[in-house]
mmCIF file of C-alpha atoms and ligand atoms in Angstrom:
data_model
loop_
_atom_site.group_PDB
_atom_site.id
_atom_site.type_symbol
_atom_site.label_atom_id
_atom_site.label_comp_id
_atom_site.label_asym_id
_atom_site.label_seq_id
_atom_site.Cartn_x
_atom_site.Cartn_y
_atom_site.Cartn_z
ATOM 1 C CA UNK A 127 0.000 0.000 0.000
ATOM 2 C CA UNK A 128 1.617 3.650 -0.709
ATOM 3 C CA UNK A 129 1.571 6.229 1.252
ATOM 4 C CA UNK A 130 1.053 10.026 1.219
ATOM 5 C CA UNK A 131 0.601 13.105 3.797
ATOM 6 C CA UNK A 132 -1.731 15.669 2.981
ATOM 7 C CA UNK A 133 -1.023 18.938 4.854
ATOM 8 C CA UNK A 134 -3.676 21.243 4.124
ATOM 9 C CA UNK A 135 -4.718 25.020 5.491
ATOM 10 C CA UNK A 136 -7.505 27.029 5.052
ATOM 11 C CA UNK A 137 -11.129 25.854 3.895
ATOM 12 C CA UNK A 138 -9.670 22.023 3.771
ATOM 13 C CA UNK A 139 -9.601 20.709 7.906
ATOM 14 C CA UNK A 140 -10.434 17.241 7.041
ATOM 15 C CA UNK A 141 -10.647 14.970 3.605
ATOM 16 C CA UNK A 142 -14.071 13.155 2.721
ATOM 17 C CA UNK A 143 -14.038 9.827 1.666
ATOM 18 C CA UNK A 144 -11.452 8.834 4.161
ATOM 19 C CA UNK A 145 -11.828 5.886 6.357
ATOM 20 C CA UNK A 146 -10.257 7.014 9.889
ATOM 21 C CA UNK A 147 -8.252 4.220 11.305
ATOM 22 C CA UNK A 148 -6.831 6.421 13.817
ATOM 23 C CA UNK A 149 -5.507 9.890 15.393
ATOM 24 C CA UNK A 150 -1.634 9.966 16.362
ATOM 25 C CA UNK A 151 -0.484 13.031 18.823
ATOM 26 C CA UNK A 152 3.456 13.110 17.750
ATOM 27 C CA UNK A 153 5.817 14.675 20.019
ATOM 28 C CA UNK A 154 9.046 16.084 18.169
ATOM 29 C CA UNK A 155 12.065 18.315 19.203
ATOM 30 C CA UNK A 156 10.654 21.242 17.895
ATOM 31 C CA UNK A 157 7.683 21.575 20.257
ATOM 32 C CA UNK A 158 3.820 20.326 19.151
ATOM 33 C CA UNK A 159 2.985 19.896 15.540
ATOM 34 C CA UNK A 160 -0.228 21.912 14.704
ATOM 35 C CA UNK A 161 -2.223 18.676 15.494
ATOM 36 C CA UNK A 162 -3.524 15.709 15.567
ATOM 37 C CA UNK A 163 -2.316 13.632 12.607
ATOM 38 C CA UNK A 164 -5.408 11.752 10.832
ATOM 39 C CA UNK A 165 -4.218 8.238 9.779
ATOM 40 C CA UNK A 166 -6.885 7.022 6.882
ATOM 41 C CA UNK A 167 -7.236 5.069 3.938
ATOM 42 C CA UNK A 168 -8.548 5.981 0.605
ATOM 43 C CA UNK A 169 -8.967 2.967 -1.714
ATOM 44 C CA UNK A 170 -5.381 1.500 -1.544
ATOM 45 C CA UNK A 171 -3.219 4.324 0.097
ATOM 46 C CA UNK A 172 -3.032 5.093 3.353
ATOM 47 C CA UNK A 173 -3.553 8.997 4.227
ATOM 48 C CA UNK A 174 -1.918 10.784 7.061
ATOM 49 C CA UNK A 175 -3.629 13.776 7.128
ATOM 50 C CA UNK A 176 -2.471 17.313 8.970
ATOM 51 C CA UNK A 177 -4.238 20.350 9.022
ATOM 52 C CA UNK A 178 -1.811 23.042 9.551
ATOM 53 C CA UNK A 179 -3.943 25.997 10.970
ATOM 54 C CA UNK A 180 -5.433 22.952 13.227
ATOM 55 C CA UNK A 181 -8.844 21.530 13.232
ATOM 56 C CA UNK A 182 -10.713 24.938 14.514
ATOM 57 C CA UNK A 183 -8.154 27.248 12.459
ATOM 58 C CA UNK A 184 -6.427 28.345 15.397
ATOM 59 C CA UNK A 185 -3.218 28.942 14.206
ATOM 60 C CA UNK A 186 -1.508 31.820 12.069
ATOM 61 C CA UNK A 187 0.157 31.332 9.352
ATOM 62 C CA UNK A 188 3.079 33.400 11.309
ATOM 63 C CA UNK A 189 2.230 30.749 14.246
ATOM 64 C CA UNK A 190 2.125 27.426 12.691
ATOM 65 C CA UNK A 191 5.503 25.555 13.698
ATOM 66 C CA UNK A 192 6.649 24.575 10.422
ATOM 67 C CA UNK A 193 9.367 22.214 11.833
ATOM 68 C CA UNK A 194 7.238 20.170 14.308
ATOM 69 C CA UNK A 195 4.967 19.598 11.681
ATOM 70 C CA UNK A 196 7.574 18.372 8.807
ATOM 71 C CA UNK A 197 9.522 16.536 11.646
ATOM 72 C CA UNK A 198 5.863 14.644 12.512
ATOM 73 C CA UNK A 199 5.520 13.667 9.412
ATOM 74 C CA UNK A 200 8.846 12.011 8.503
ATOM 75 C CA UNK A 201 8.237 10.576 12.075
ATOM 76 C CA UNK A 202 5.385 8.430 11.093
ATOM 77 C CA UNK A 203 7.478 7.081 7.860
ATOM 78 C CA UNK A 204 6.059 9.868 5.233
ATOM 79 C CA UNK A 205 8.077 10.173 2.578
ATOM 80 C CA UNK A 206 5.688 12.694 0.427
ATOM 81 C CA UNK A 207 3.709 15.290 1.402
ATOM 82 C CA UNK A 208 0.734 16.914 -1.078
ATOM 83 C CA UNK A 209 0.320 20.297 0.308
ATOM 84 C CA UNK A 210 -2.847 22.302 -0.456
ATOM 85 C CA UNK A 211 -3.262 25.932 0.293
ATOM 86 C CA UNK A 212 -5.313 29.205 -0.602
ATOM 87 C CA UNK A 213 -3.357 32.027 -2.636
ATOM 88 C CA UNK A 214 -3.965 35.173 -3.675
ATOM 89 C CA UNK A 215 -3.743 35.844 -8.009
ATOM 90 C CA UNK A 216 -1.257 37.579 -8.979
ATOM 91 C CA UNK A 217 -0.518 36.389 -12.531
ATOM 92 C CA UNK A 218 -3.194 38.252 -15.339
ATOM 93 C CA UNK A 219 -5.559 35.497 -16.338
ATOM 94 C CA UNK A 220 -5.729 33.681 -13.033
ATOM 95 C CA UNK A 221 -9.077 33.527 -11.393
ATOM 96 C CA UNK A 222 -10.582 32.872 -8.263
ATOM 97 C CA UNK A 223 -11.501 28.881 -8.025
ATOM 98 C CA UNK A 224 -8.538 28.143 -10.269
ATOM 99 C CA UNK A 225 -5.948 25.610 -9.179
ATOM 100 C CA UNK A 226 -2.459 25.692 -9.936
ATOM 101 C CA UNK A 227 0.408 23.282 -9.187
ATOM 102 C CA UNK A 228 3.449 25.260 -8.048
ATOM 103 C CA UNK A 229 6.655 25.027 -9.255
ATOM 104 C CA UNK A 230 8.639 27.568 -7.785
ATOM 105 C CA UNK A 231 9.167 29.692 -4.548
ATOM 106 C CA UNK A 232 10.466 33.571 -4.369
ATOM 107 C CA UNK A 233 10.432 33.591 -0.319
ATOM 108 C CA UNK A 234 9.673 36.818 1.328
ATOM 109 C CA UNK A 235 8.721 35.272 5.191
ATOM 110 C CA UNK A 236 10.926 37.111 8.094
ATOM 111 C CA UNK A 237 10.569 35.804 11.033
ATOM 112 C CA UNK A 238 10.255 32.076 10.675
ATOM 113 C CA UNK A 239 12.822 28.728 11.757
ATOM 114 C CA UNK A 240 13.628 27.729 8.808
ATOM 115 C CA UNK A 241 15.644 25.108 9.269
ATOM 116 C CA UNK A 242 16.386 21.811 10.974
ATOM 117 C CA UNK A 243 20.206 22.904 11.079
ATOM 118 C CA UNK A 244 20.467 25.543 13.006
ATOM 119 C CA UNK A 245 24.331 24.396 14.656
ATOM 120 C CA UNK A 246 23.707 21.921 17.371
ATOM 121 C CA UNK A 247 22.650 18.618 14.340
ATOM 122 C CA UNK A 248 25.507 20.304 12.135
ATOM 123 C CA UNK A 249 24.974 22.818 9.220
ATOM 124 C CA UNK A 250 23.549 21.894 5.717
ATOM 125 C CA UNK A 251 22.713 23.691 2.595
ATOM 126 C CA UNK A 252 20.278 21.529 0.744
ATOM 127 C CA UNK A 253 20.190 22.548 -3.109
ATOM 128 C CA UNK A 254 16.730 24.303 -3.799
ATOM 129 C CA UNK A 255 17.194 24.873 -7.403
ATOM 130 C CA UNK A 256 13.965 22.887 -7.816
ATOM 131 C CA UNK A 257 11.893 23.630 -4.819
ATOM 132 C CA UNK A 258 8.583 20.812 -5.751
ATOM 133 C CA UNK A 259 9.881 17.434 -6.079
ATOM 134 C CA UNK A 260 9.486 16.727 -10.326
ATOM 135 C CA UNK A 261 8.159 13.277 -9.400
ATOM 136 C CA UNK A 262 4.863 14.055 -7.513
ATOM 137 C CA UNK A 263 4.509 17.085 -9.740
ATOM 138 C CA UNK A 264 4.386 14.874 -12.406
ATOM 139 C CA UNK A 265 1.824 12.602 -10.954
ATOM 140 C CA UNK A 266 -0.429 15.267 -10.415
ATOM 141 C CA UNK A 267 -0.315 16.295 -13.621
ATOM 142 C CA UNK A 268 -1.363 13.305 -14.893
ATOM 143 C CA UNK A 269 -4.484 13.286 -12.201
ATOM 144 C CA UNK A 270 -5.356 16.343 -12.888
ATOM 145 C CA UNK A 271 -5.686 14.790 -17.006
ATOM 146 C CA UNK A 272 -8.165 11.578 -15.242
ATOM 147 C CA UNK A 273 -10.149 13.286 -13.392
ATOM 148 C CA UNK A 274 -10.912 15.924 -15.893
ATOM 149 C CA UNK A 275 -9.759 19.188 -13.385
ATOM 150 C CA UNK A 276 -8.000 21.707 -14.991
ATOM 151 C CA UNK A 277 -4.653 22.519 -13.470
ATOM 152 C CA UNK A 278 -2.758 25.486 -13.916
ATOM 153 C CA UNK A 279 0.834 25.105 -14.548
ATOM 154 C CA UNK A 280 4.081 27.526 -14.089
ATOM 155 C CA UNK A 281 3.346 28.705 -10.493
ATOM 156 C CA UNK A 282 5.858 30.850 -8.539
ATOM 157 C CA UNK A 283 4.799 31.196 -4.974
ATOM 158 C CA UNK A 284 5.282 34.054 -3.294
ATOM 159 C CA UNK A 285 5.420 33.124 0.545
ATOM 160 C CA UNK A 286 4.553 36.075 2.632
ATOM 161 C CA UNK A 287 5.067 36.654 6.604
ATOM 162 C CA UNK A 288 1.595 37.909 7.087
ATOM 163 C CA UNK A 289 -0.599 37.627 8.944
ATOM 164 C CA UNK A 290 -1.931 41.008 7.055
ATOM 165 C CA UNK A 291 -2.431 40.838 3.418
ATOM 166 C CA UNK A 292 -0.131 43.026 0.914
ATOM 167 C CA UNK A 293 -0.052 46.154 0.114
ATOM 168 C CA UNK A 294 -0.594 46.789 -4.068
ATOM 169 C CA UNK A 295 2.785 47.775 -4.338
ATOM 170 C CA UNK A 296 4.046 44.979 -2.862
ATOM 171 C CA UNK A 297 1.852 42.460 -5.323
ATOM 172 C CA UNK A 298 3.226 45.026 -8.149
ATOM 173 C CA UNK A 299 6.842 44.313 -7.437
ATOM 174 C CA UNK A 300 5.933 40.716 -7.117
ATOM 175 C CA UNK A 301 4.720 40.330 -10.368
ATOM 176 C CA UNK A 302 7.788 41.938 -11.460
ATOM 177 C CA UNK A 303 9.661 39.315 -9.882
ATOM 178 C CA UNK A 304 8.112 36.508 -11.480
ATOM 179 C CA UNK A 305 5.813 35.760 -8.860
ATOM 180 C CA UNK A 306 1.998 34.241 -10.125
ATOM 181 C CA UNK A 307 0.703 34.053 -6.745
ATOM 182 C CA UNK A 308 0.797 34.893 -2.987
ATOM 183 C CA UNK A 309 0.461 33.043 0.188
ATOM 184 C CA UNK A 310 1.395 32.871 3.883
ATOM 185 C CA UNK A 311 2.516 28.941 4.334
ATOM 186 C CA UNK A 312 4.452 27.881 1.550
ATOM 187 C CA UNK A 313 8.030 28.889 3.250
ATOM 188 C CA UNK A 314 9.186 27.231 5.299
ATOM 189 C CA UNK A 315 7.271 24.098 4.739
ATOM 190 C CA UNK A 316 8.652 23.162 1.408
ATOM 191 C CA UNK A 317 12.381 23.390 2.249
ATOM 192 C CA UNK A 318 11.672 21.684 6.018
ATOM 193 C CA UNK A 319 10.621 18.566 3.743
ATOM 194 C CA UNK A 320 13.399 18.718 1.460
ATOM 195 C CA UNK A 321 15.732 18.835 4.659
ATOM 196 C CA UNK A 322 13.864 16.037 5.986
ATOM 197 C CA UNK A 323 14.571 14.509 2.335
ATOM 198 C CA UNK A 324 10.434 14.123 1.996
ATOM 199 C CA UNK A 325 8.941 14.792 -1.668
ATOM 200 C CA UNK A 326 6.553 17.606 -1.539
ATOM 201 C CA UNK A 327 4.080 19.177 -3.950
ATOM 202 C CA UNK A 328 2.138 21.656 -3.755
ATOM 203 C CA UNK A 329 -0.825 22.318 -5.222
ATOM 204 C CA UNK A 330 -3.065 25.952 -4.540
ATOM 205 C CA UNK A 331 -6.253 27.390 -5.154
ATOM 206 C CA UNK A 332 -6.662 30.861 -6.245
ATOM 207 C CA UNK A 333 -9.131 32.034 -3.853
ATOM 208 C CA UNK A 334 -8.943 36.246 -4.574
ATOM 209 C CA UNK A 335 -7.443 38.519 -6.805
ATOM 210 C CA UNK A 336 -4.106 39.425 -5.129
ATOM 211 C CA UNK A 337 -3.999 42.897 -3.864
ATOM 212 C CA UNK A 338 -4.544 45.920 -6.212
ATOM 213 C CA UNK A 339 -5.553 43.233 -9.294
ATOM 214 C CA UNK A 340 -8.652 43.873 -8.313
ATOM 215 C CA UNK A 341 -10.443 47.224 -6.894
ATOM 216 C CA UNK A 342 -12.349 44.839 -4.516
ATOM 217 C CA UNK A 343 -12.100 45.280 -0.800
ATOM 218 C CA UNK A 344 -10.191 41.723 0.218
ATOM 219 C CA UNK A 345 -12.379 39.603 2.640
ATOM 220 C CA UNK A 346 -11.295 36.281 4.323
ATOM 221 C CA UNK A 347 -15.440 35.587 3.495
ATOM 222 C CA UNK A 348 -14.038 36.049 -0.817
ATOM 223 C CA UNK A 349 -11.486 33.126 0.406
ATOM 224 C CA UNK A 350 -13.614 30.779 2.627
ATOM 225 C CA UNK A 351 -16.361 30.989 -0.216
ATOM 226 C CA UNK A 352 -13.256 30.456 -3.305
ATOM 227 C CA UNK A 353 -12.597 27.005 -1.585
ATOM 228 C CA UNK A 354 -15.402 26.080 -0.630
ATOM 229 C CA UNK A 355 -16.210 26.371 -4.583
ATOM 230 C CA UNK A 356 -13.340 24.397 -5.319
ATOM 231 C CA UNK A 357 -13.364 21.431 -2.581
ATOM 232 C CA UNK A 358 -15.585 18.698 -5.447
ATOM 233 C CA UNK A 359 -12.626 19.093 -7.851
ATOM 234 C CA UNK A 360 -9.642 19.403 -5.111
ATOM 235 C CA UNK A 361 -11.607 15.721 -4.281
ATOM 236 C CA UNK A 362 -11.150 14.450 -7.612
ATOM 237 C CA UNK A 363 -7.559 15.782 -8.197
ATOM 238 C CA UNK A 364 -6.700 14.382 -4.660
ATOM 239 C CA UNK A 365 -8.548 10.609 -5.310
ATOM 240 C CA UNK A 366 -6.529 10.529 -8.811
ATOM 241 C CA UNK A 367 -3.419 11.553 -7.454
ATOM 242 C CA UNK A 368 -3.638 8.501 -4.966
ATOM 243 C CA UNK A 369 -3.717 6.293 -7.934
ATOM 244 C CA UNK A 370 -0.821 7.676 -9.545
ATOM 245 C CA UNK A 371 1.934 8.141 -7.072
ATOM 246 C CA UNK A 372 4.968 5.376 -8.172
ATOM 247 C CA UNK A 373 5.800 3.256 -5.348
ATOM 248 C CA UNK A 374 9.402 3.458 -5.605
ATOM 249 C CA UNK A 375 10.985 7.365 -5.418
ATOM 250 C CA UNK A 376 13.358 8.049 -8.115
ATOM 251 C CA UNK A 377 13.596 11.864 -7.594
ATOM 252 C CA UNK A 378 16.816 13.521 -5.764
ATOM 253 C CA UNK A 379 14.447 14.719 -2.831
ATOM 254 C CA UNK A 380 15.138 11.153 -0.985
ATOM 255 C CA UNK A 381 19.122 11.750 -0.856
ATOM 256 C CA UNK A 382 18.675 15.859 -0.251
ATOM 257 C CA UNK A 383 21.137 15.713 2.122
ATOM 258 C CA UNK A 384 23.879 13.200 0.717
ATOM 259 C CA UNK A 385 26.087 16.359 -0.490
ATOM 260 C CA UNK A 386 24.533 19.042 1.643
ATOM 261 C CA UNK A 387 26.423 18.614 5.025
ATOM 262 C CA UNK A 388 29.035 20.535 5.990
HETATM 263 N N1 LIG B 1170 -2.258 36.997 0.098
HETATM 264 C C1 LIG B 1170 -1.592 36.169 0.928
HETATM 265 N N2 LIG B 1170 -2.071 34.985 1.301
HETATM 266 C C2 LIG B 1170 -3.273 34.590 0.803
HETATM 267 C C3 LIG B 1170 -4.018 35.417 -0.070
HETATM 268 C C4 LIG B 1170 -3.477 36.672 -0.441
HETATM 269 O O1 LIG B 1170 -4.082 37.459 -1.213
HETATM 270 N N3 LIG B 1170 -5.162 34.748 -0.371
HETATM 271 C C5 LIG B 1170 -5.091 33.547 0.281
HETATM 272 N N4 LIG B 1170 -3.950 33.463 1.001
#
């Protein structure tokens, strides 16, 4: 049977169609992951599921700790993580509802721990030239093409401190930058997993026009509503992409650290 963590934030706290076989409270170094994880099955893979602003969304994005969370994961064996999350637009001809895999970070957060080595485990520099393992990308691709949901490709994710959304200017010179949309939880997440030497995807929905796109006041009701909109086809991606994960990883994420230490 393979295997996958979901880690999912706003509008997605729990994944239909998942048998619950149990609830696992995982204690790390790094203090209390965000909660419980959700061990499940969904036809033939088993599902440990995390919700990263915890099941009430009590946690900021500036709040969440990143590293318990990864380090929870690799704890119970994960070796992929699918990551959902809500963005802001920034690239012309995105729209709310659409989904988009990612494919590339531009990382903006301040005040974050970034890292699993910080000194006392020894110091790495994991190569981040790719930032979304090619592998799982791939996969969900090819879901996204069987279960008939459009995807979105070239996405450069802006990761933002927040918790306050951006000034226009700020989305201006992001767009500049190369960025196609903005959120608050990609960073440090996807480079955590990398250090752990877990795959991890990520795949967002566009829940608002990014600041200034749009003359529209922003509202966290515009985002709850976006997903909600979008949760039957994030289903359908998510079910395919079960089916279509290769058992055996070939990508370089599994041996991130082989040249890395110092
Ligand atoms: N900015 C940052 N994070 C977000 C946004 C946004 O516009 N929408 C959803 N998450």
């Amino acid at each position: 049977m393979s295997r996958i963590g979901v880690i999912a934030g706003s509008g997605l706290y729990e994944i239909r169609g998942l048998t619950i076989k149990k609830n696992r409270t995982v204690t790390t170094p790094y203090g209390r992951p965000s909660e419980k994880y959700v061990i499940g099955e969904i036809d033939d893979t088993e599902i440990i599921f995390l919700p990263r602003h915890g099941k009430h969304h009590g946690i900021p994005p500036h709040m969440i700790n990143y590293r318990a969370n990864i380090w929870g994961f690799k704890k119970l064996g994960v070796k992929r993580i699918l990551s959902i999350s809500a963005v802001g637009g920034i690239r012309k001809g995105l729209k709310p509802g659409d989904i988009i895999i990612l494919d590339q970070v531009l990382d903006m957060t301040k005040n974050r721990q970034a890292t699993f080595f910080d000194g006392k485990d020894g110091v790495a520099h994991i190569d981040f030239t790719d930032p979304f393992c090619p592998e799982l990308g791939k996969a969900i691709k090819r879901a996204g093409v069987k279960s008939k949901v459009t995807l979105k490709k070239g996405g450069t994710y802006v990761a933002v401190e927040g918790p306050r959304l951006e000034s226009a200017s700020e989305i201006k010179s992001f767009r500049i930058l190369g960025g196609d949309v903005v959120g608050m939880t990609g960073m440090p997440e996807a480079s955590l997993a990398r250090e752990a030497e877990i795959c991890y995807a990520g795949v967002s929905v566009v829940a608002n026009y990014a600041a200034g796109i749009s003359r529209k006041k922003l509202t966290v009701a515009e985002v709850m509503e976006a997903m909600k909109g979008t949760t039957g086809n994030l289903k359908k991606l998510l079910k395919a992409v079960f089916t279509m994960i290769p058992d055996e990883r070939k990508c370089a994420c599994k041996d991130a650290l082989a040249e890395a230490k110092i």
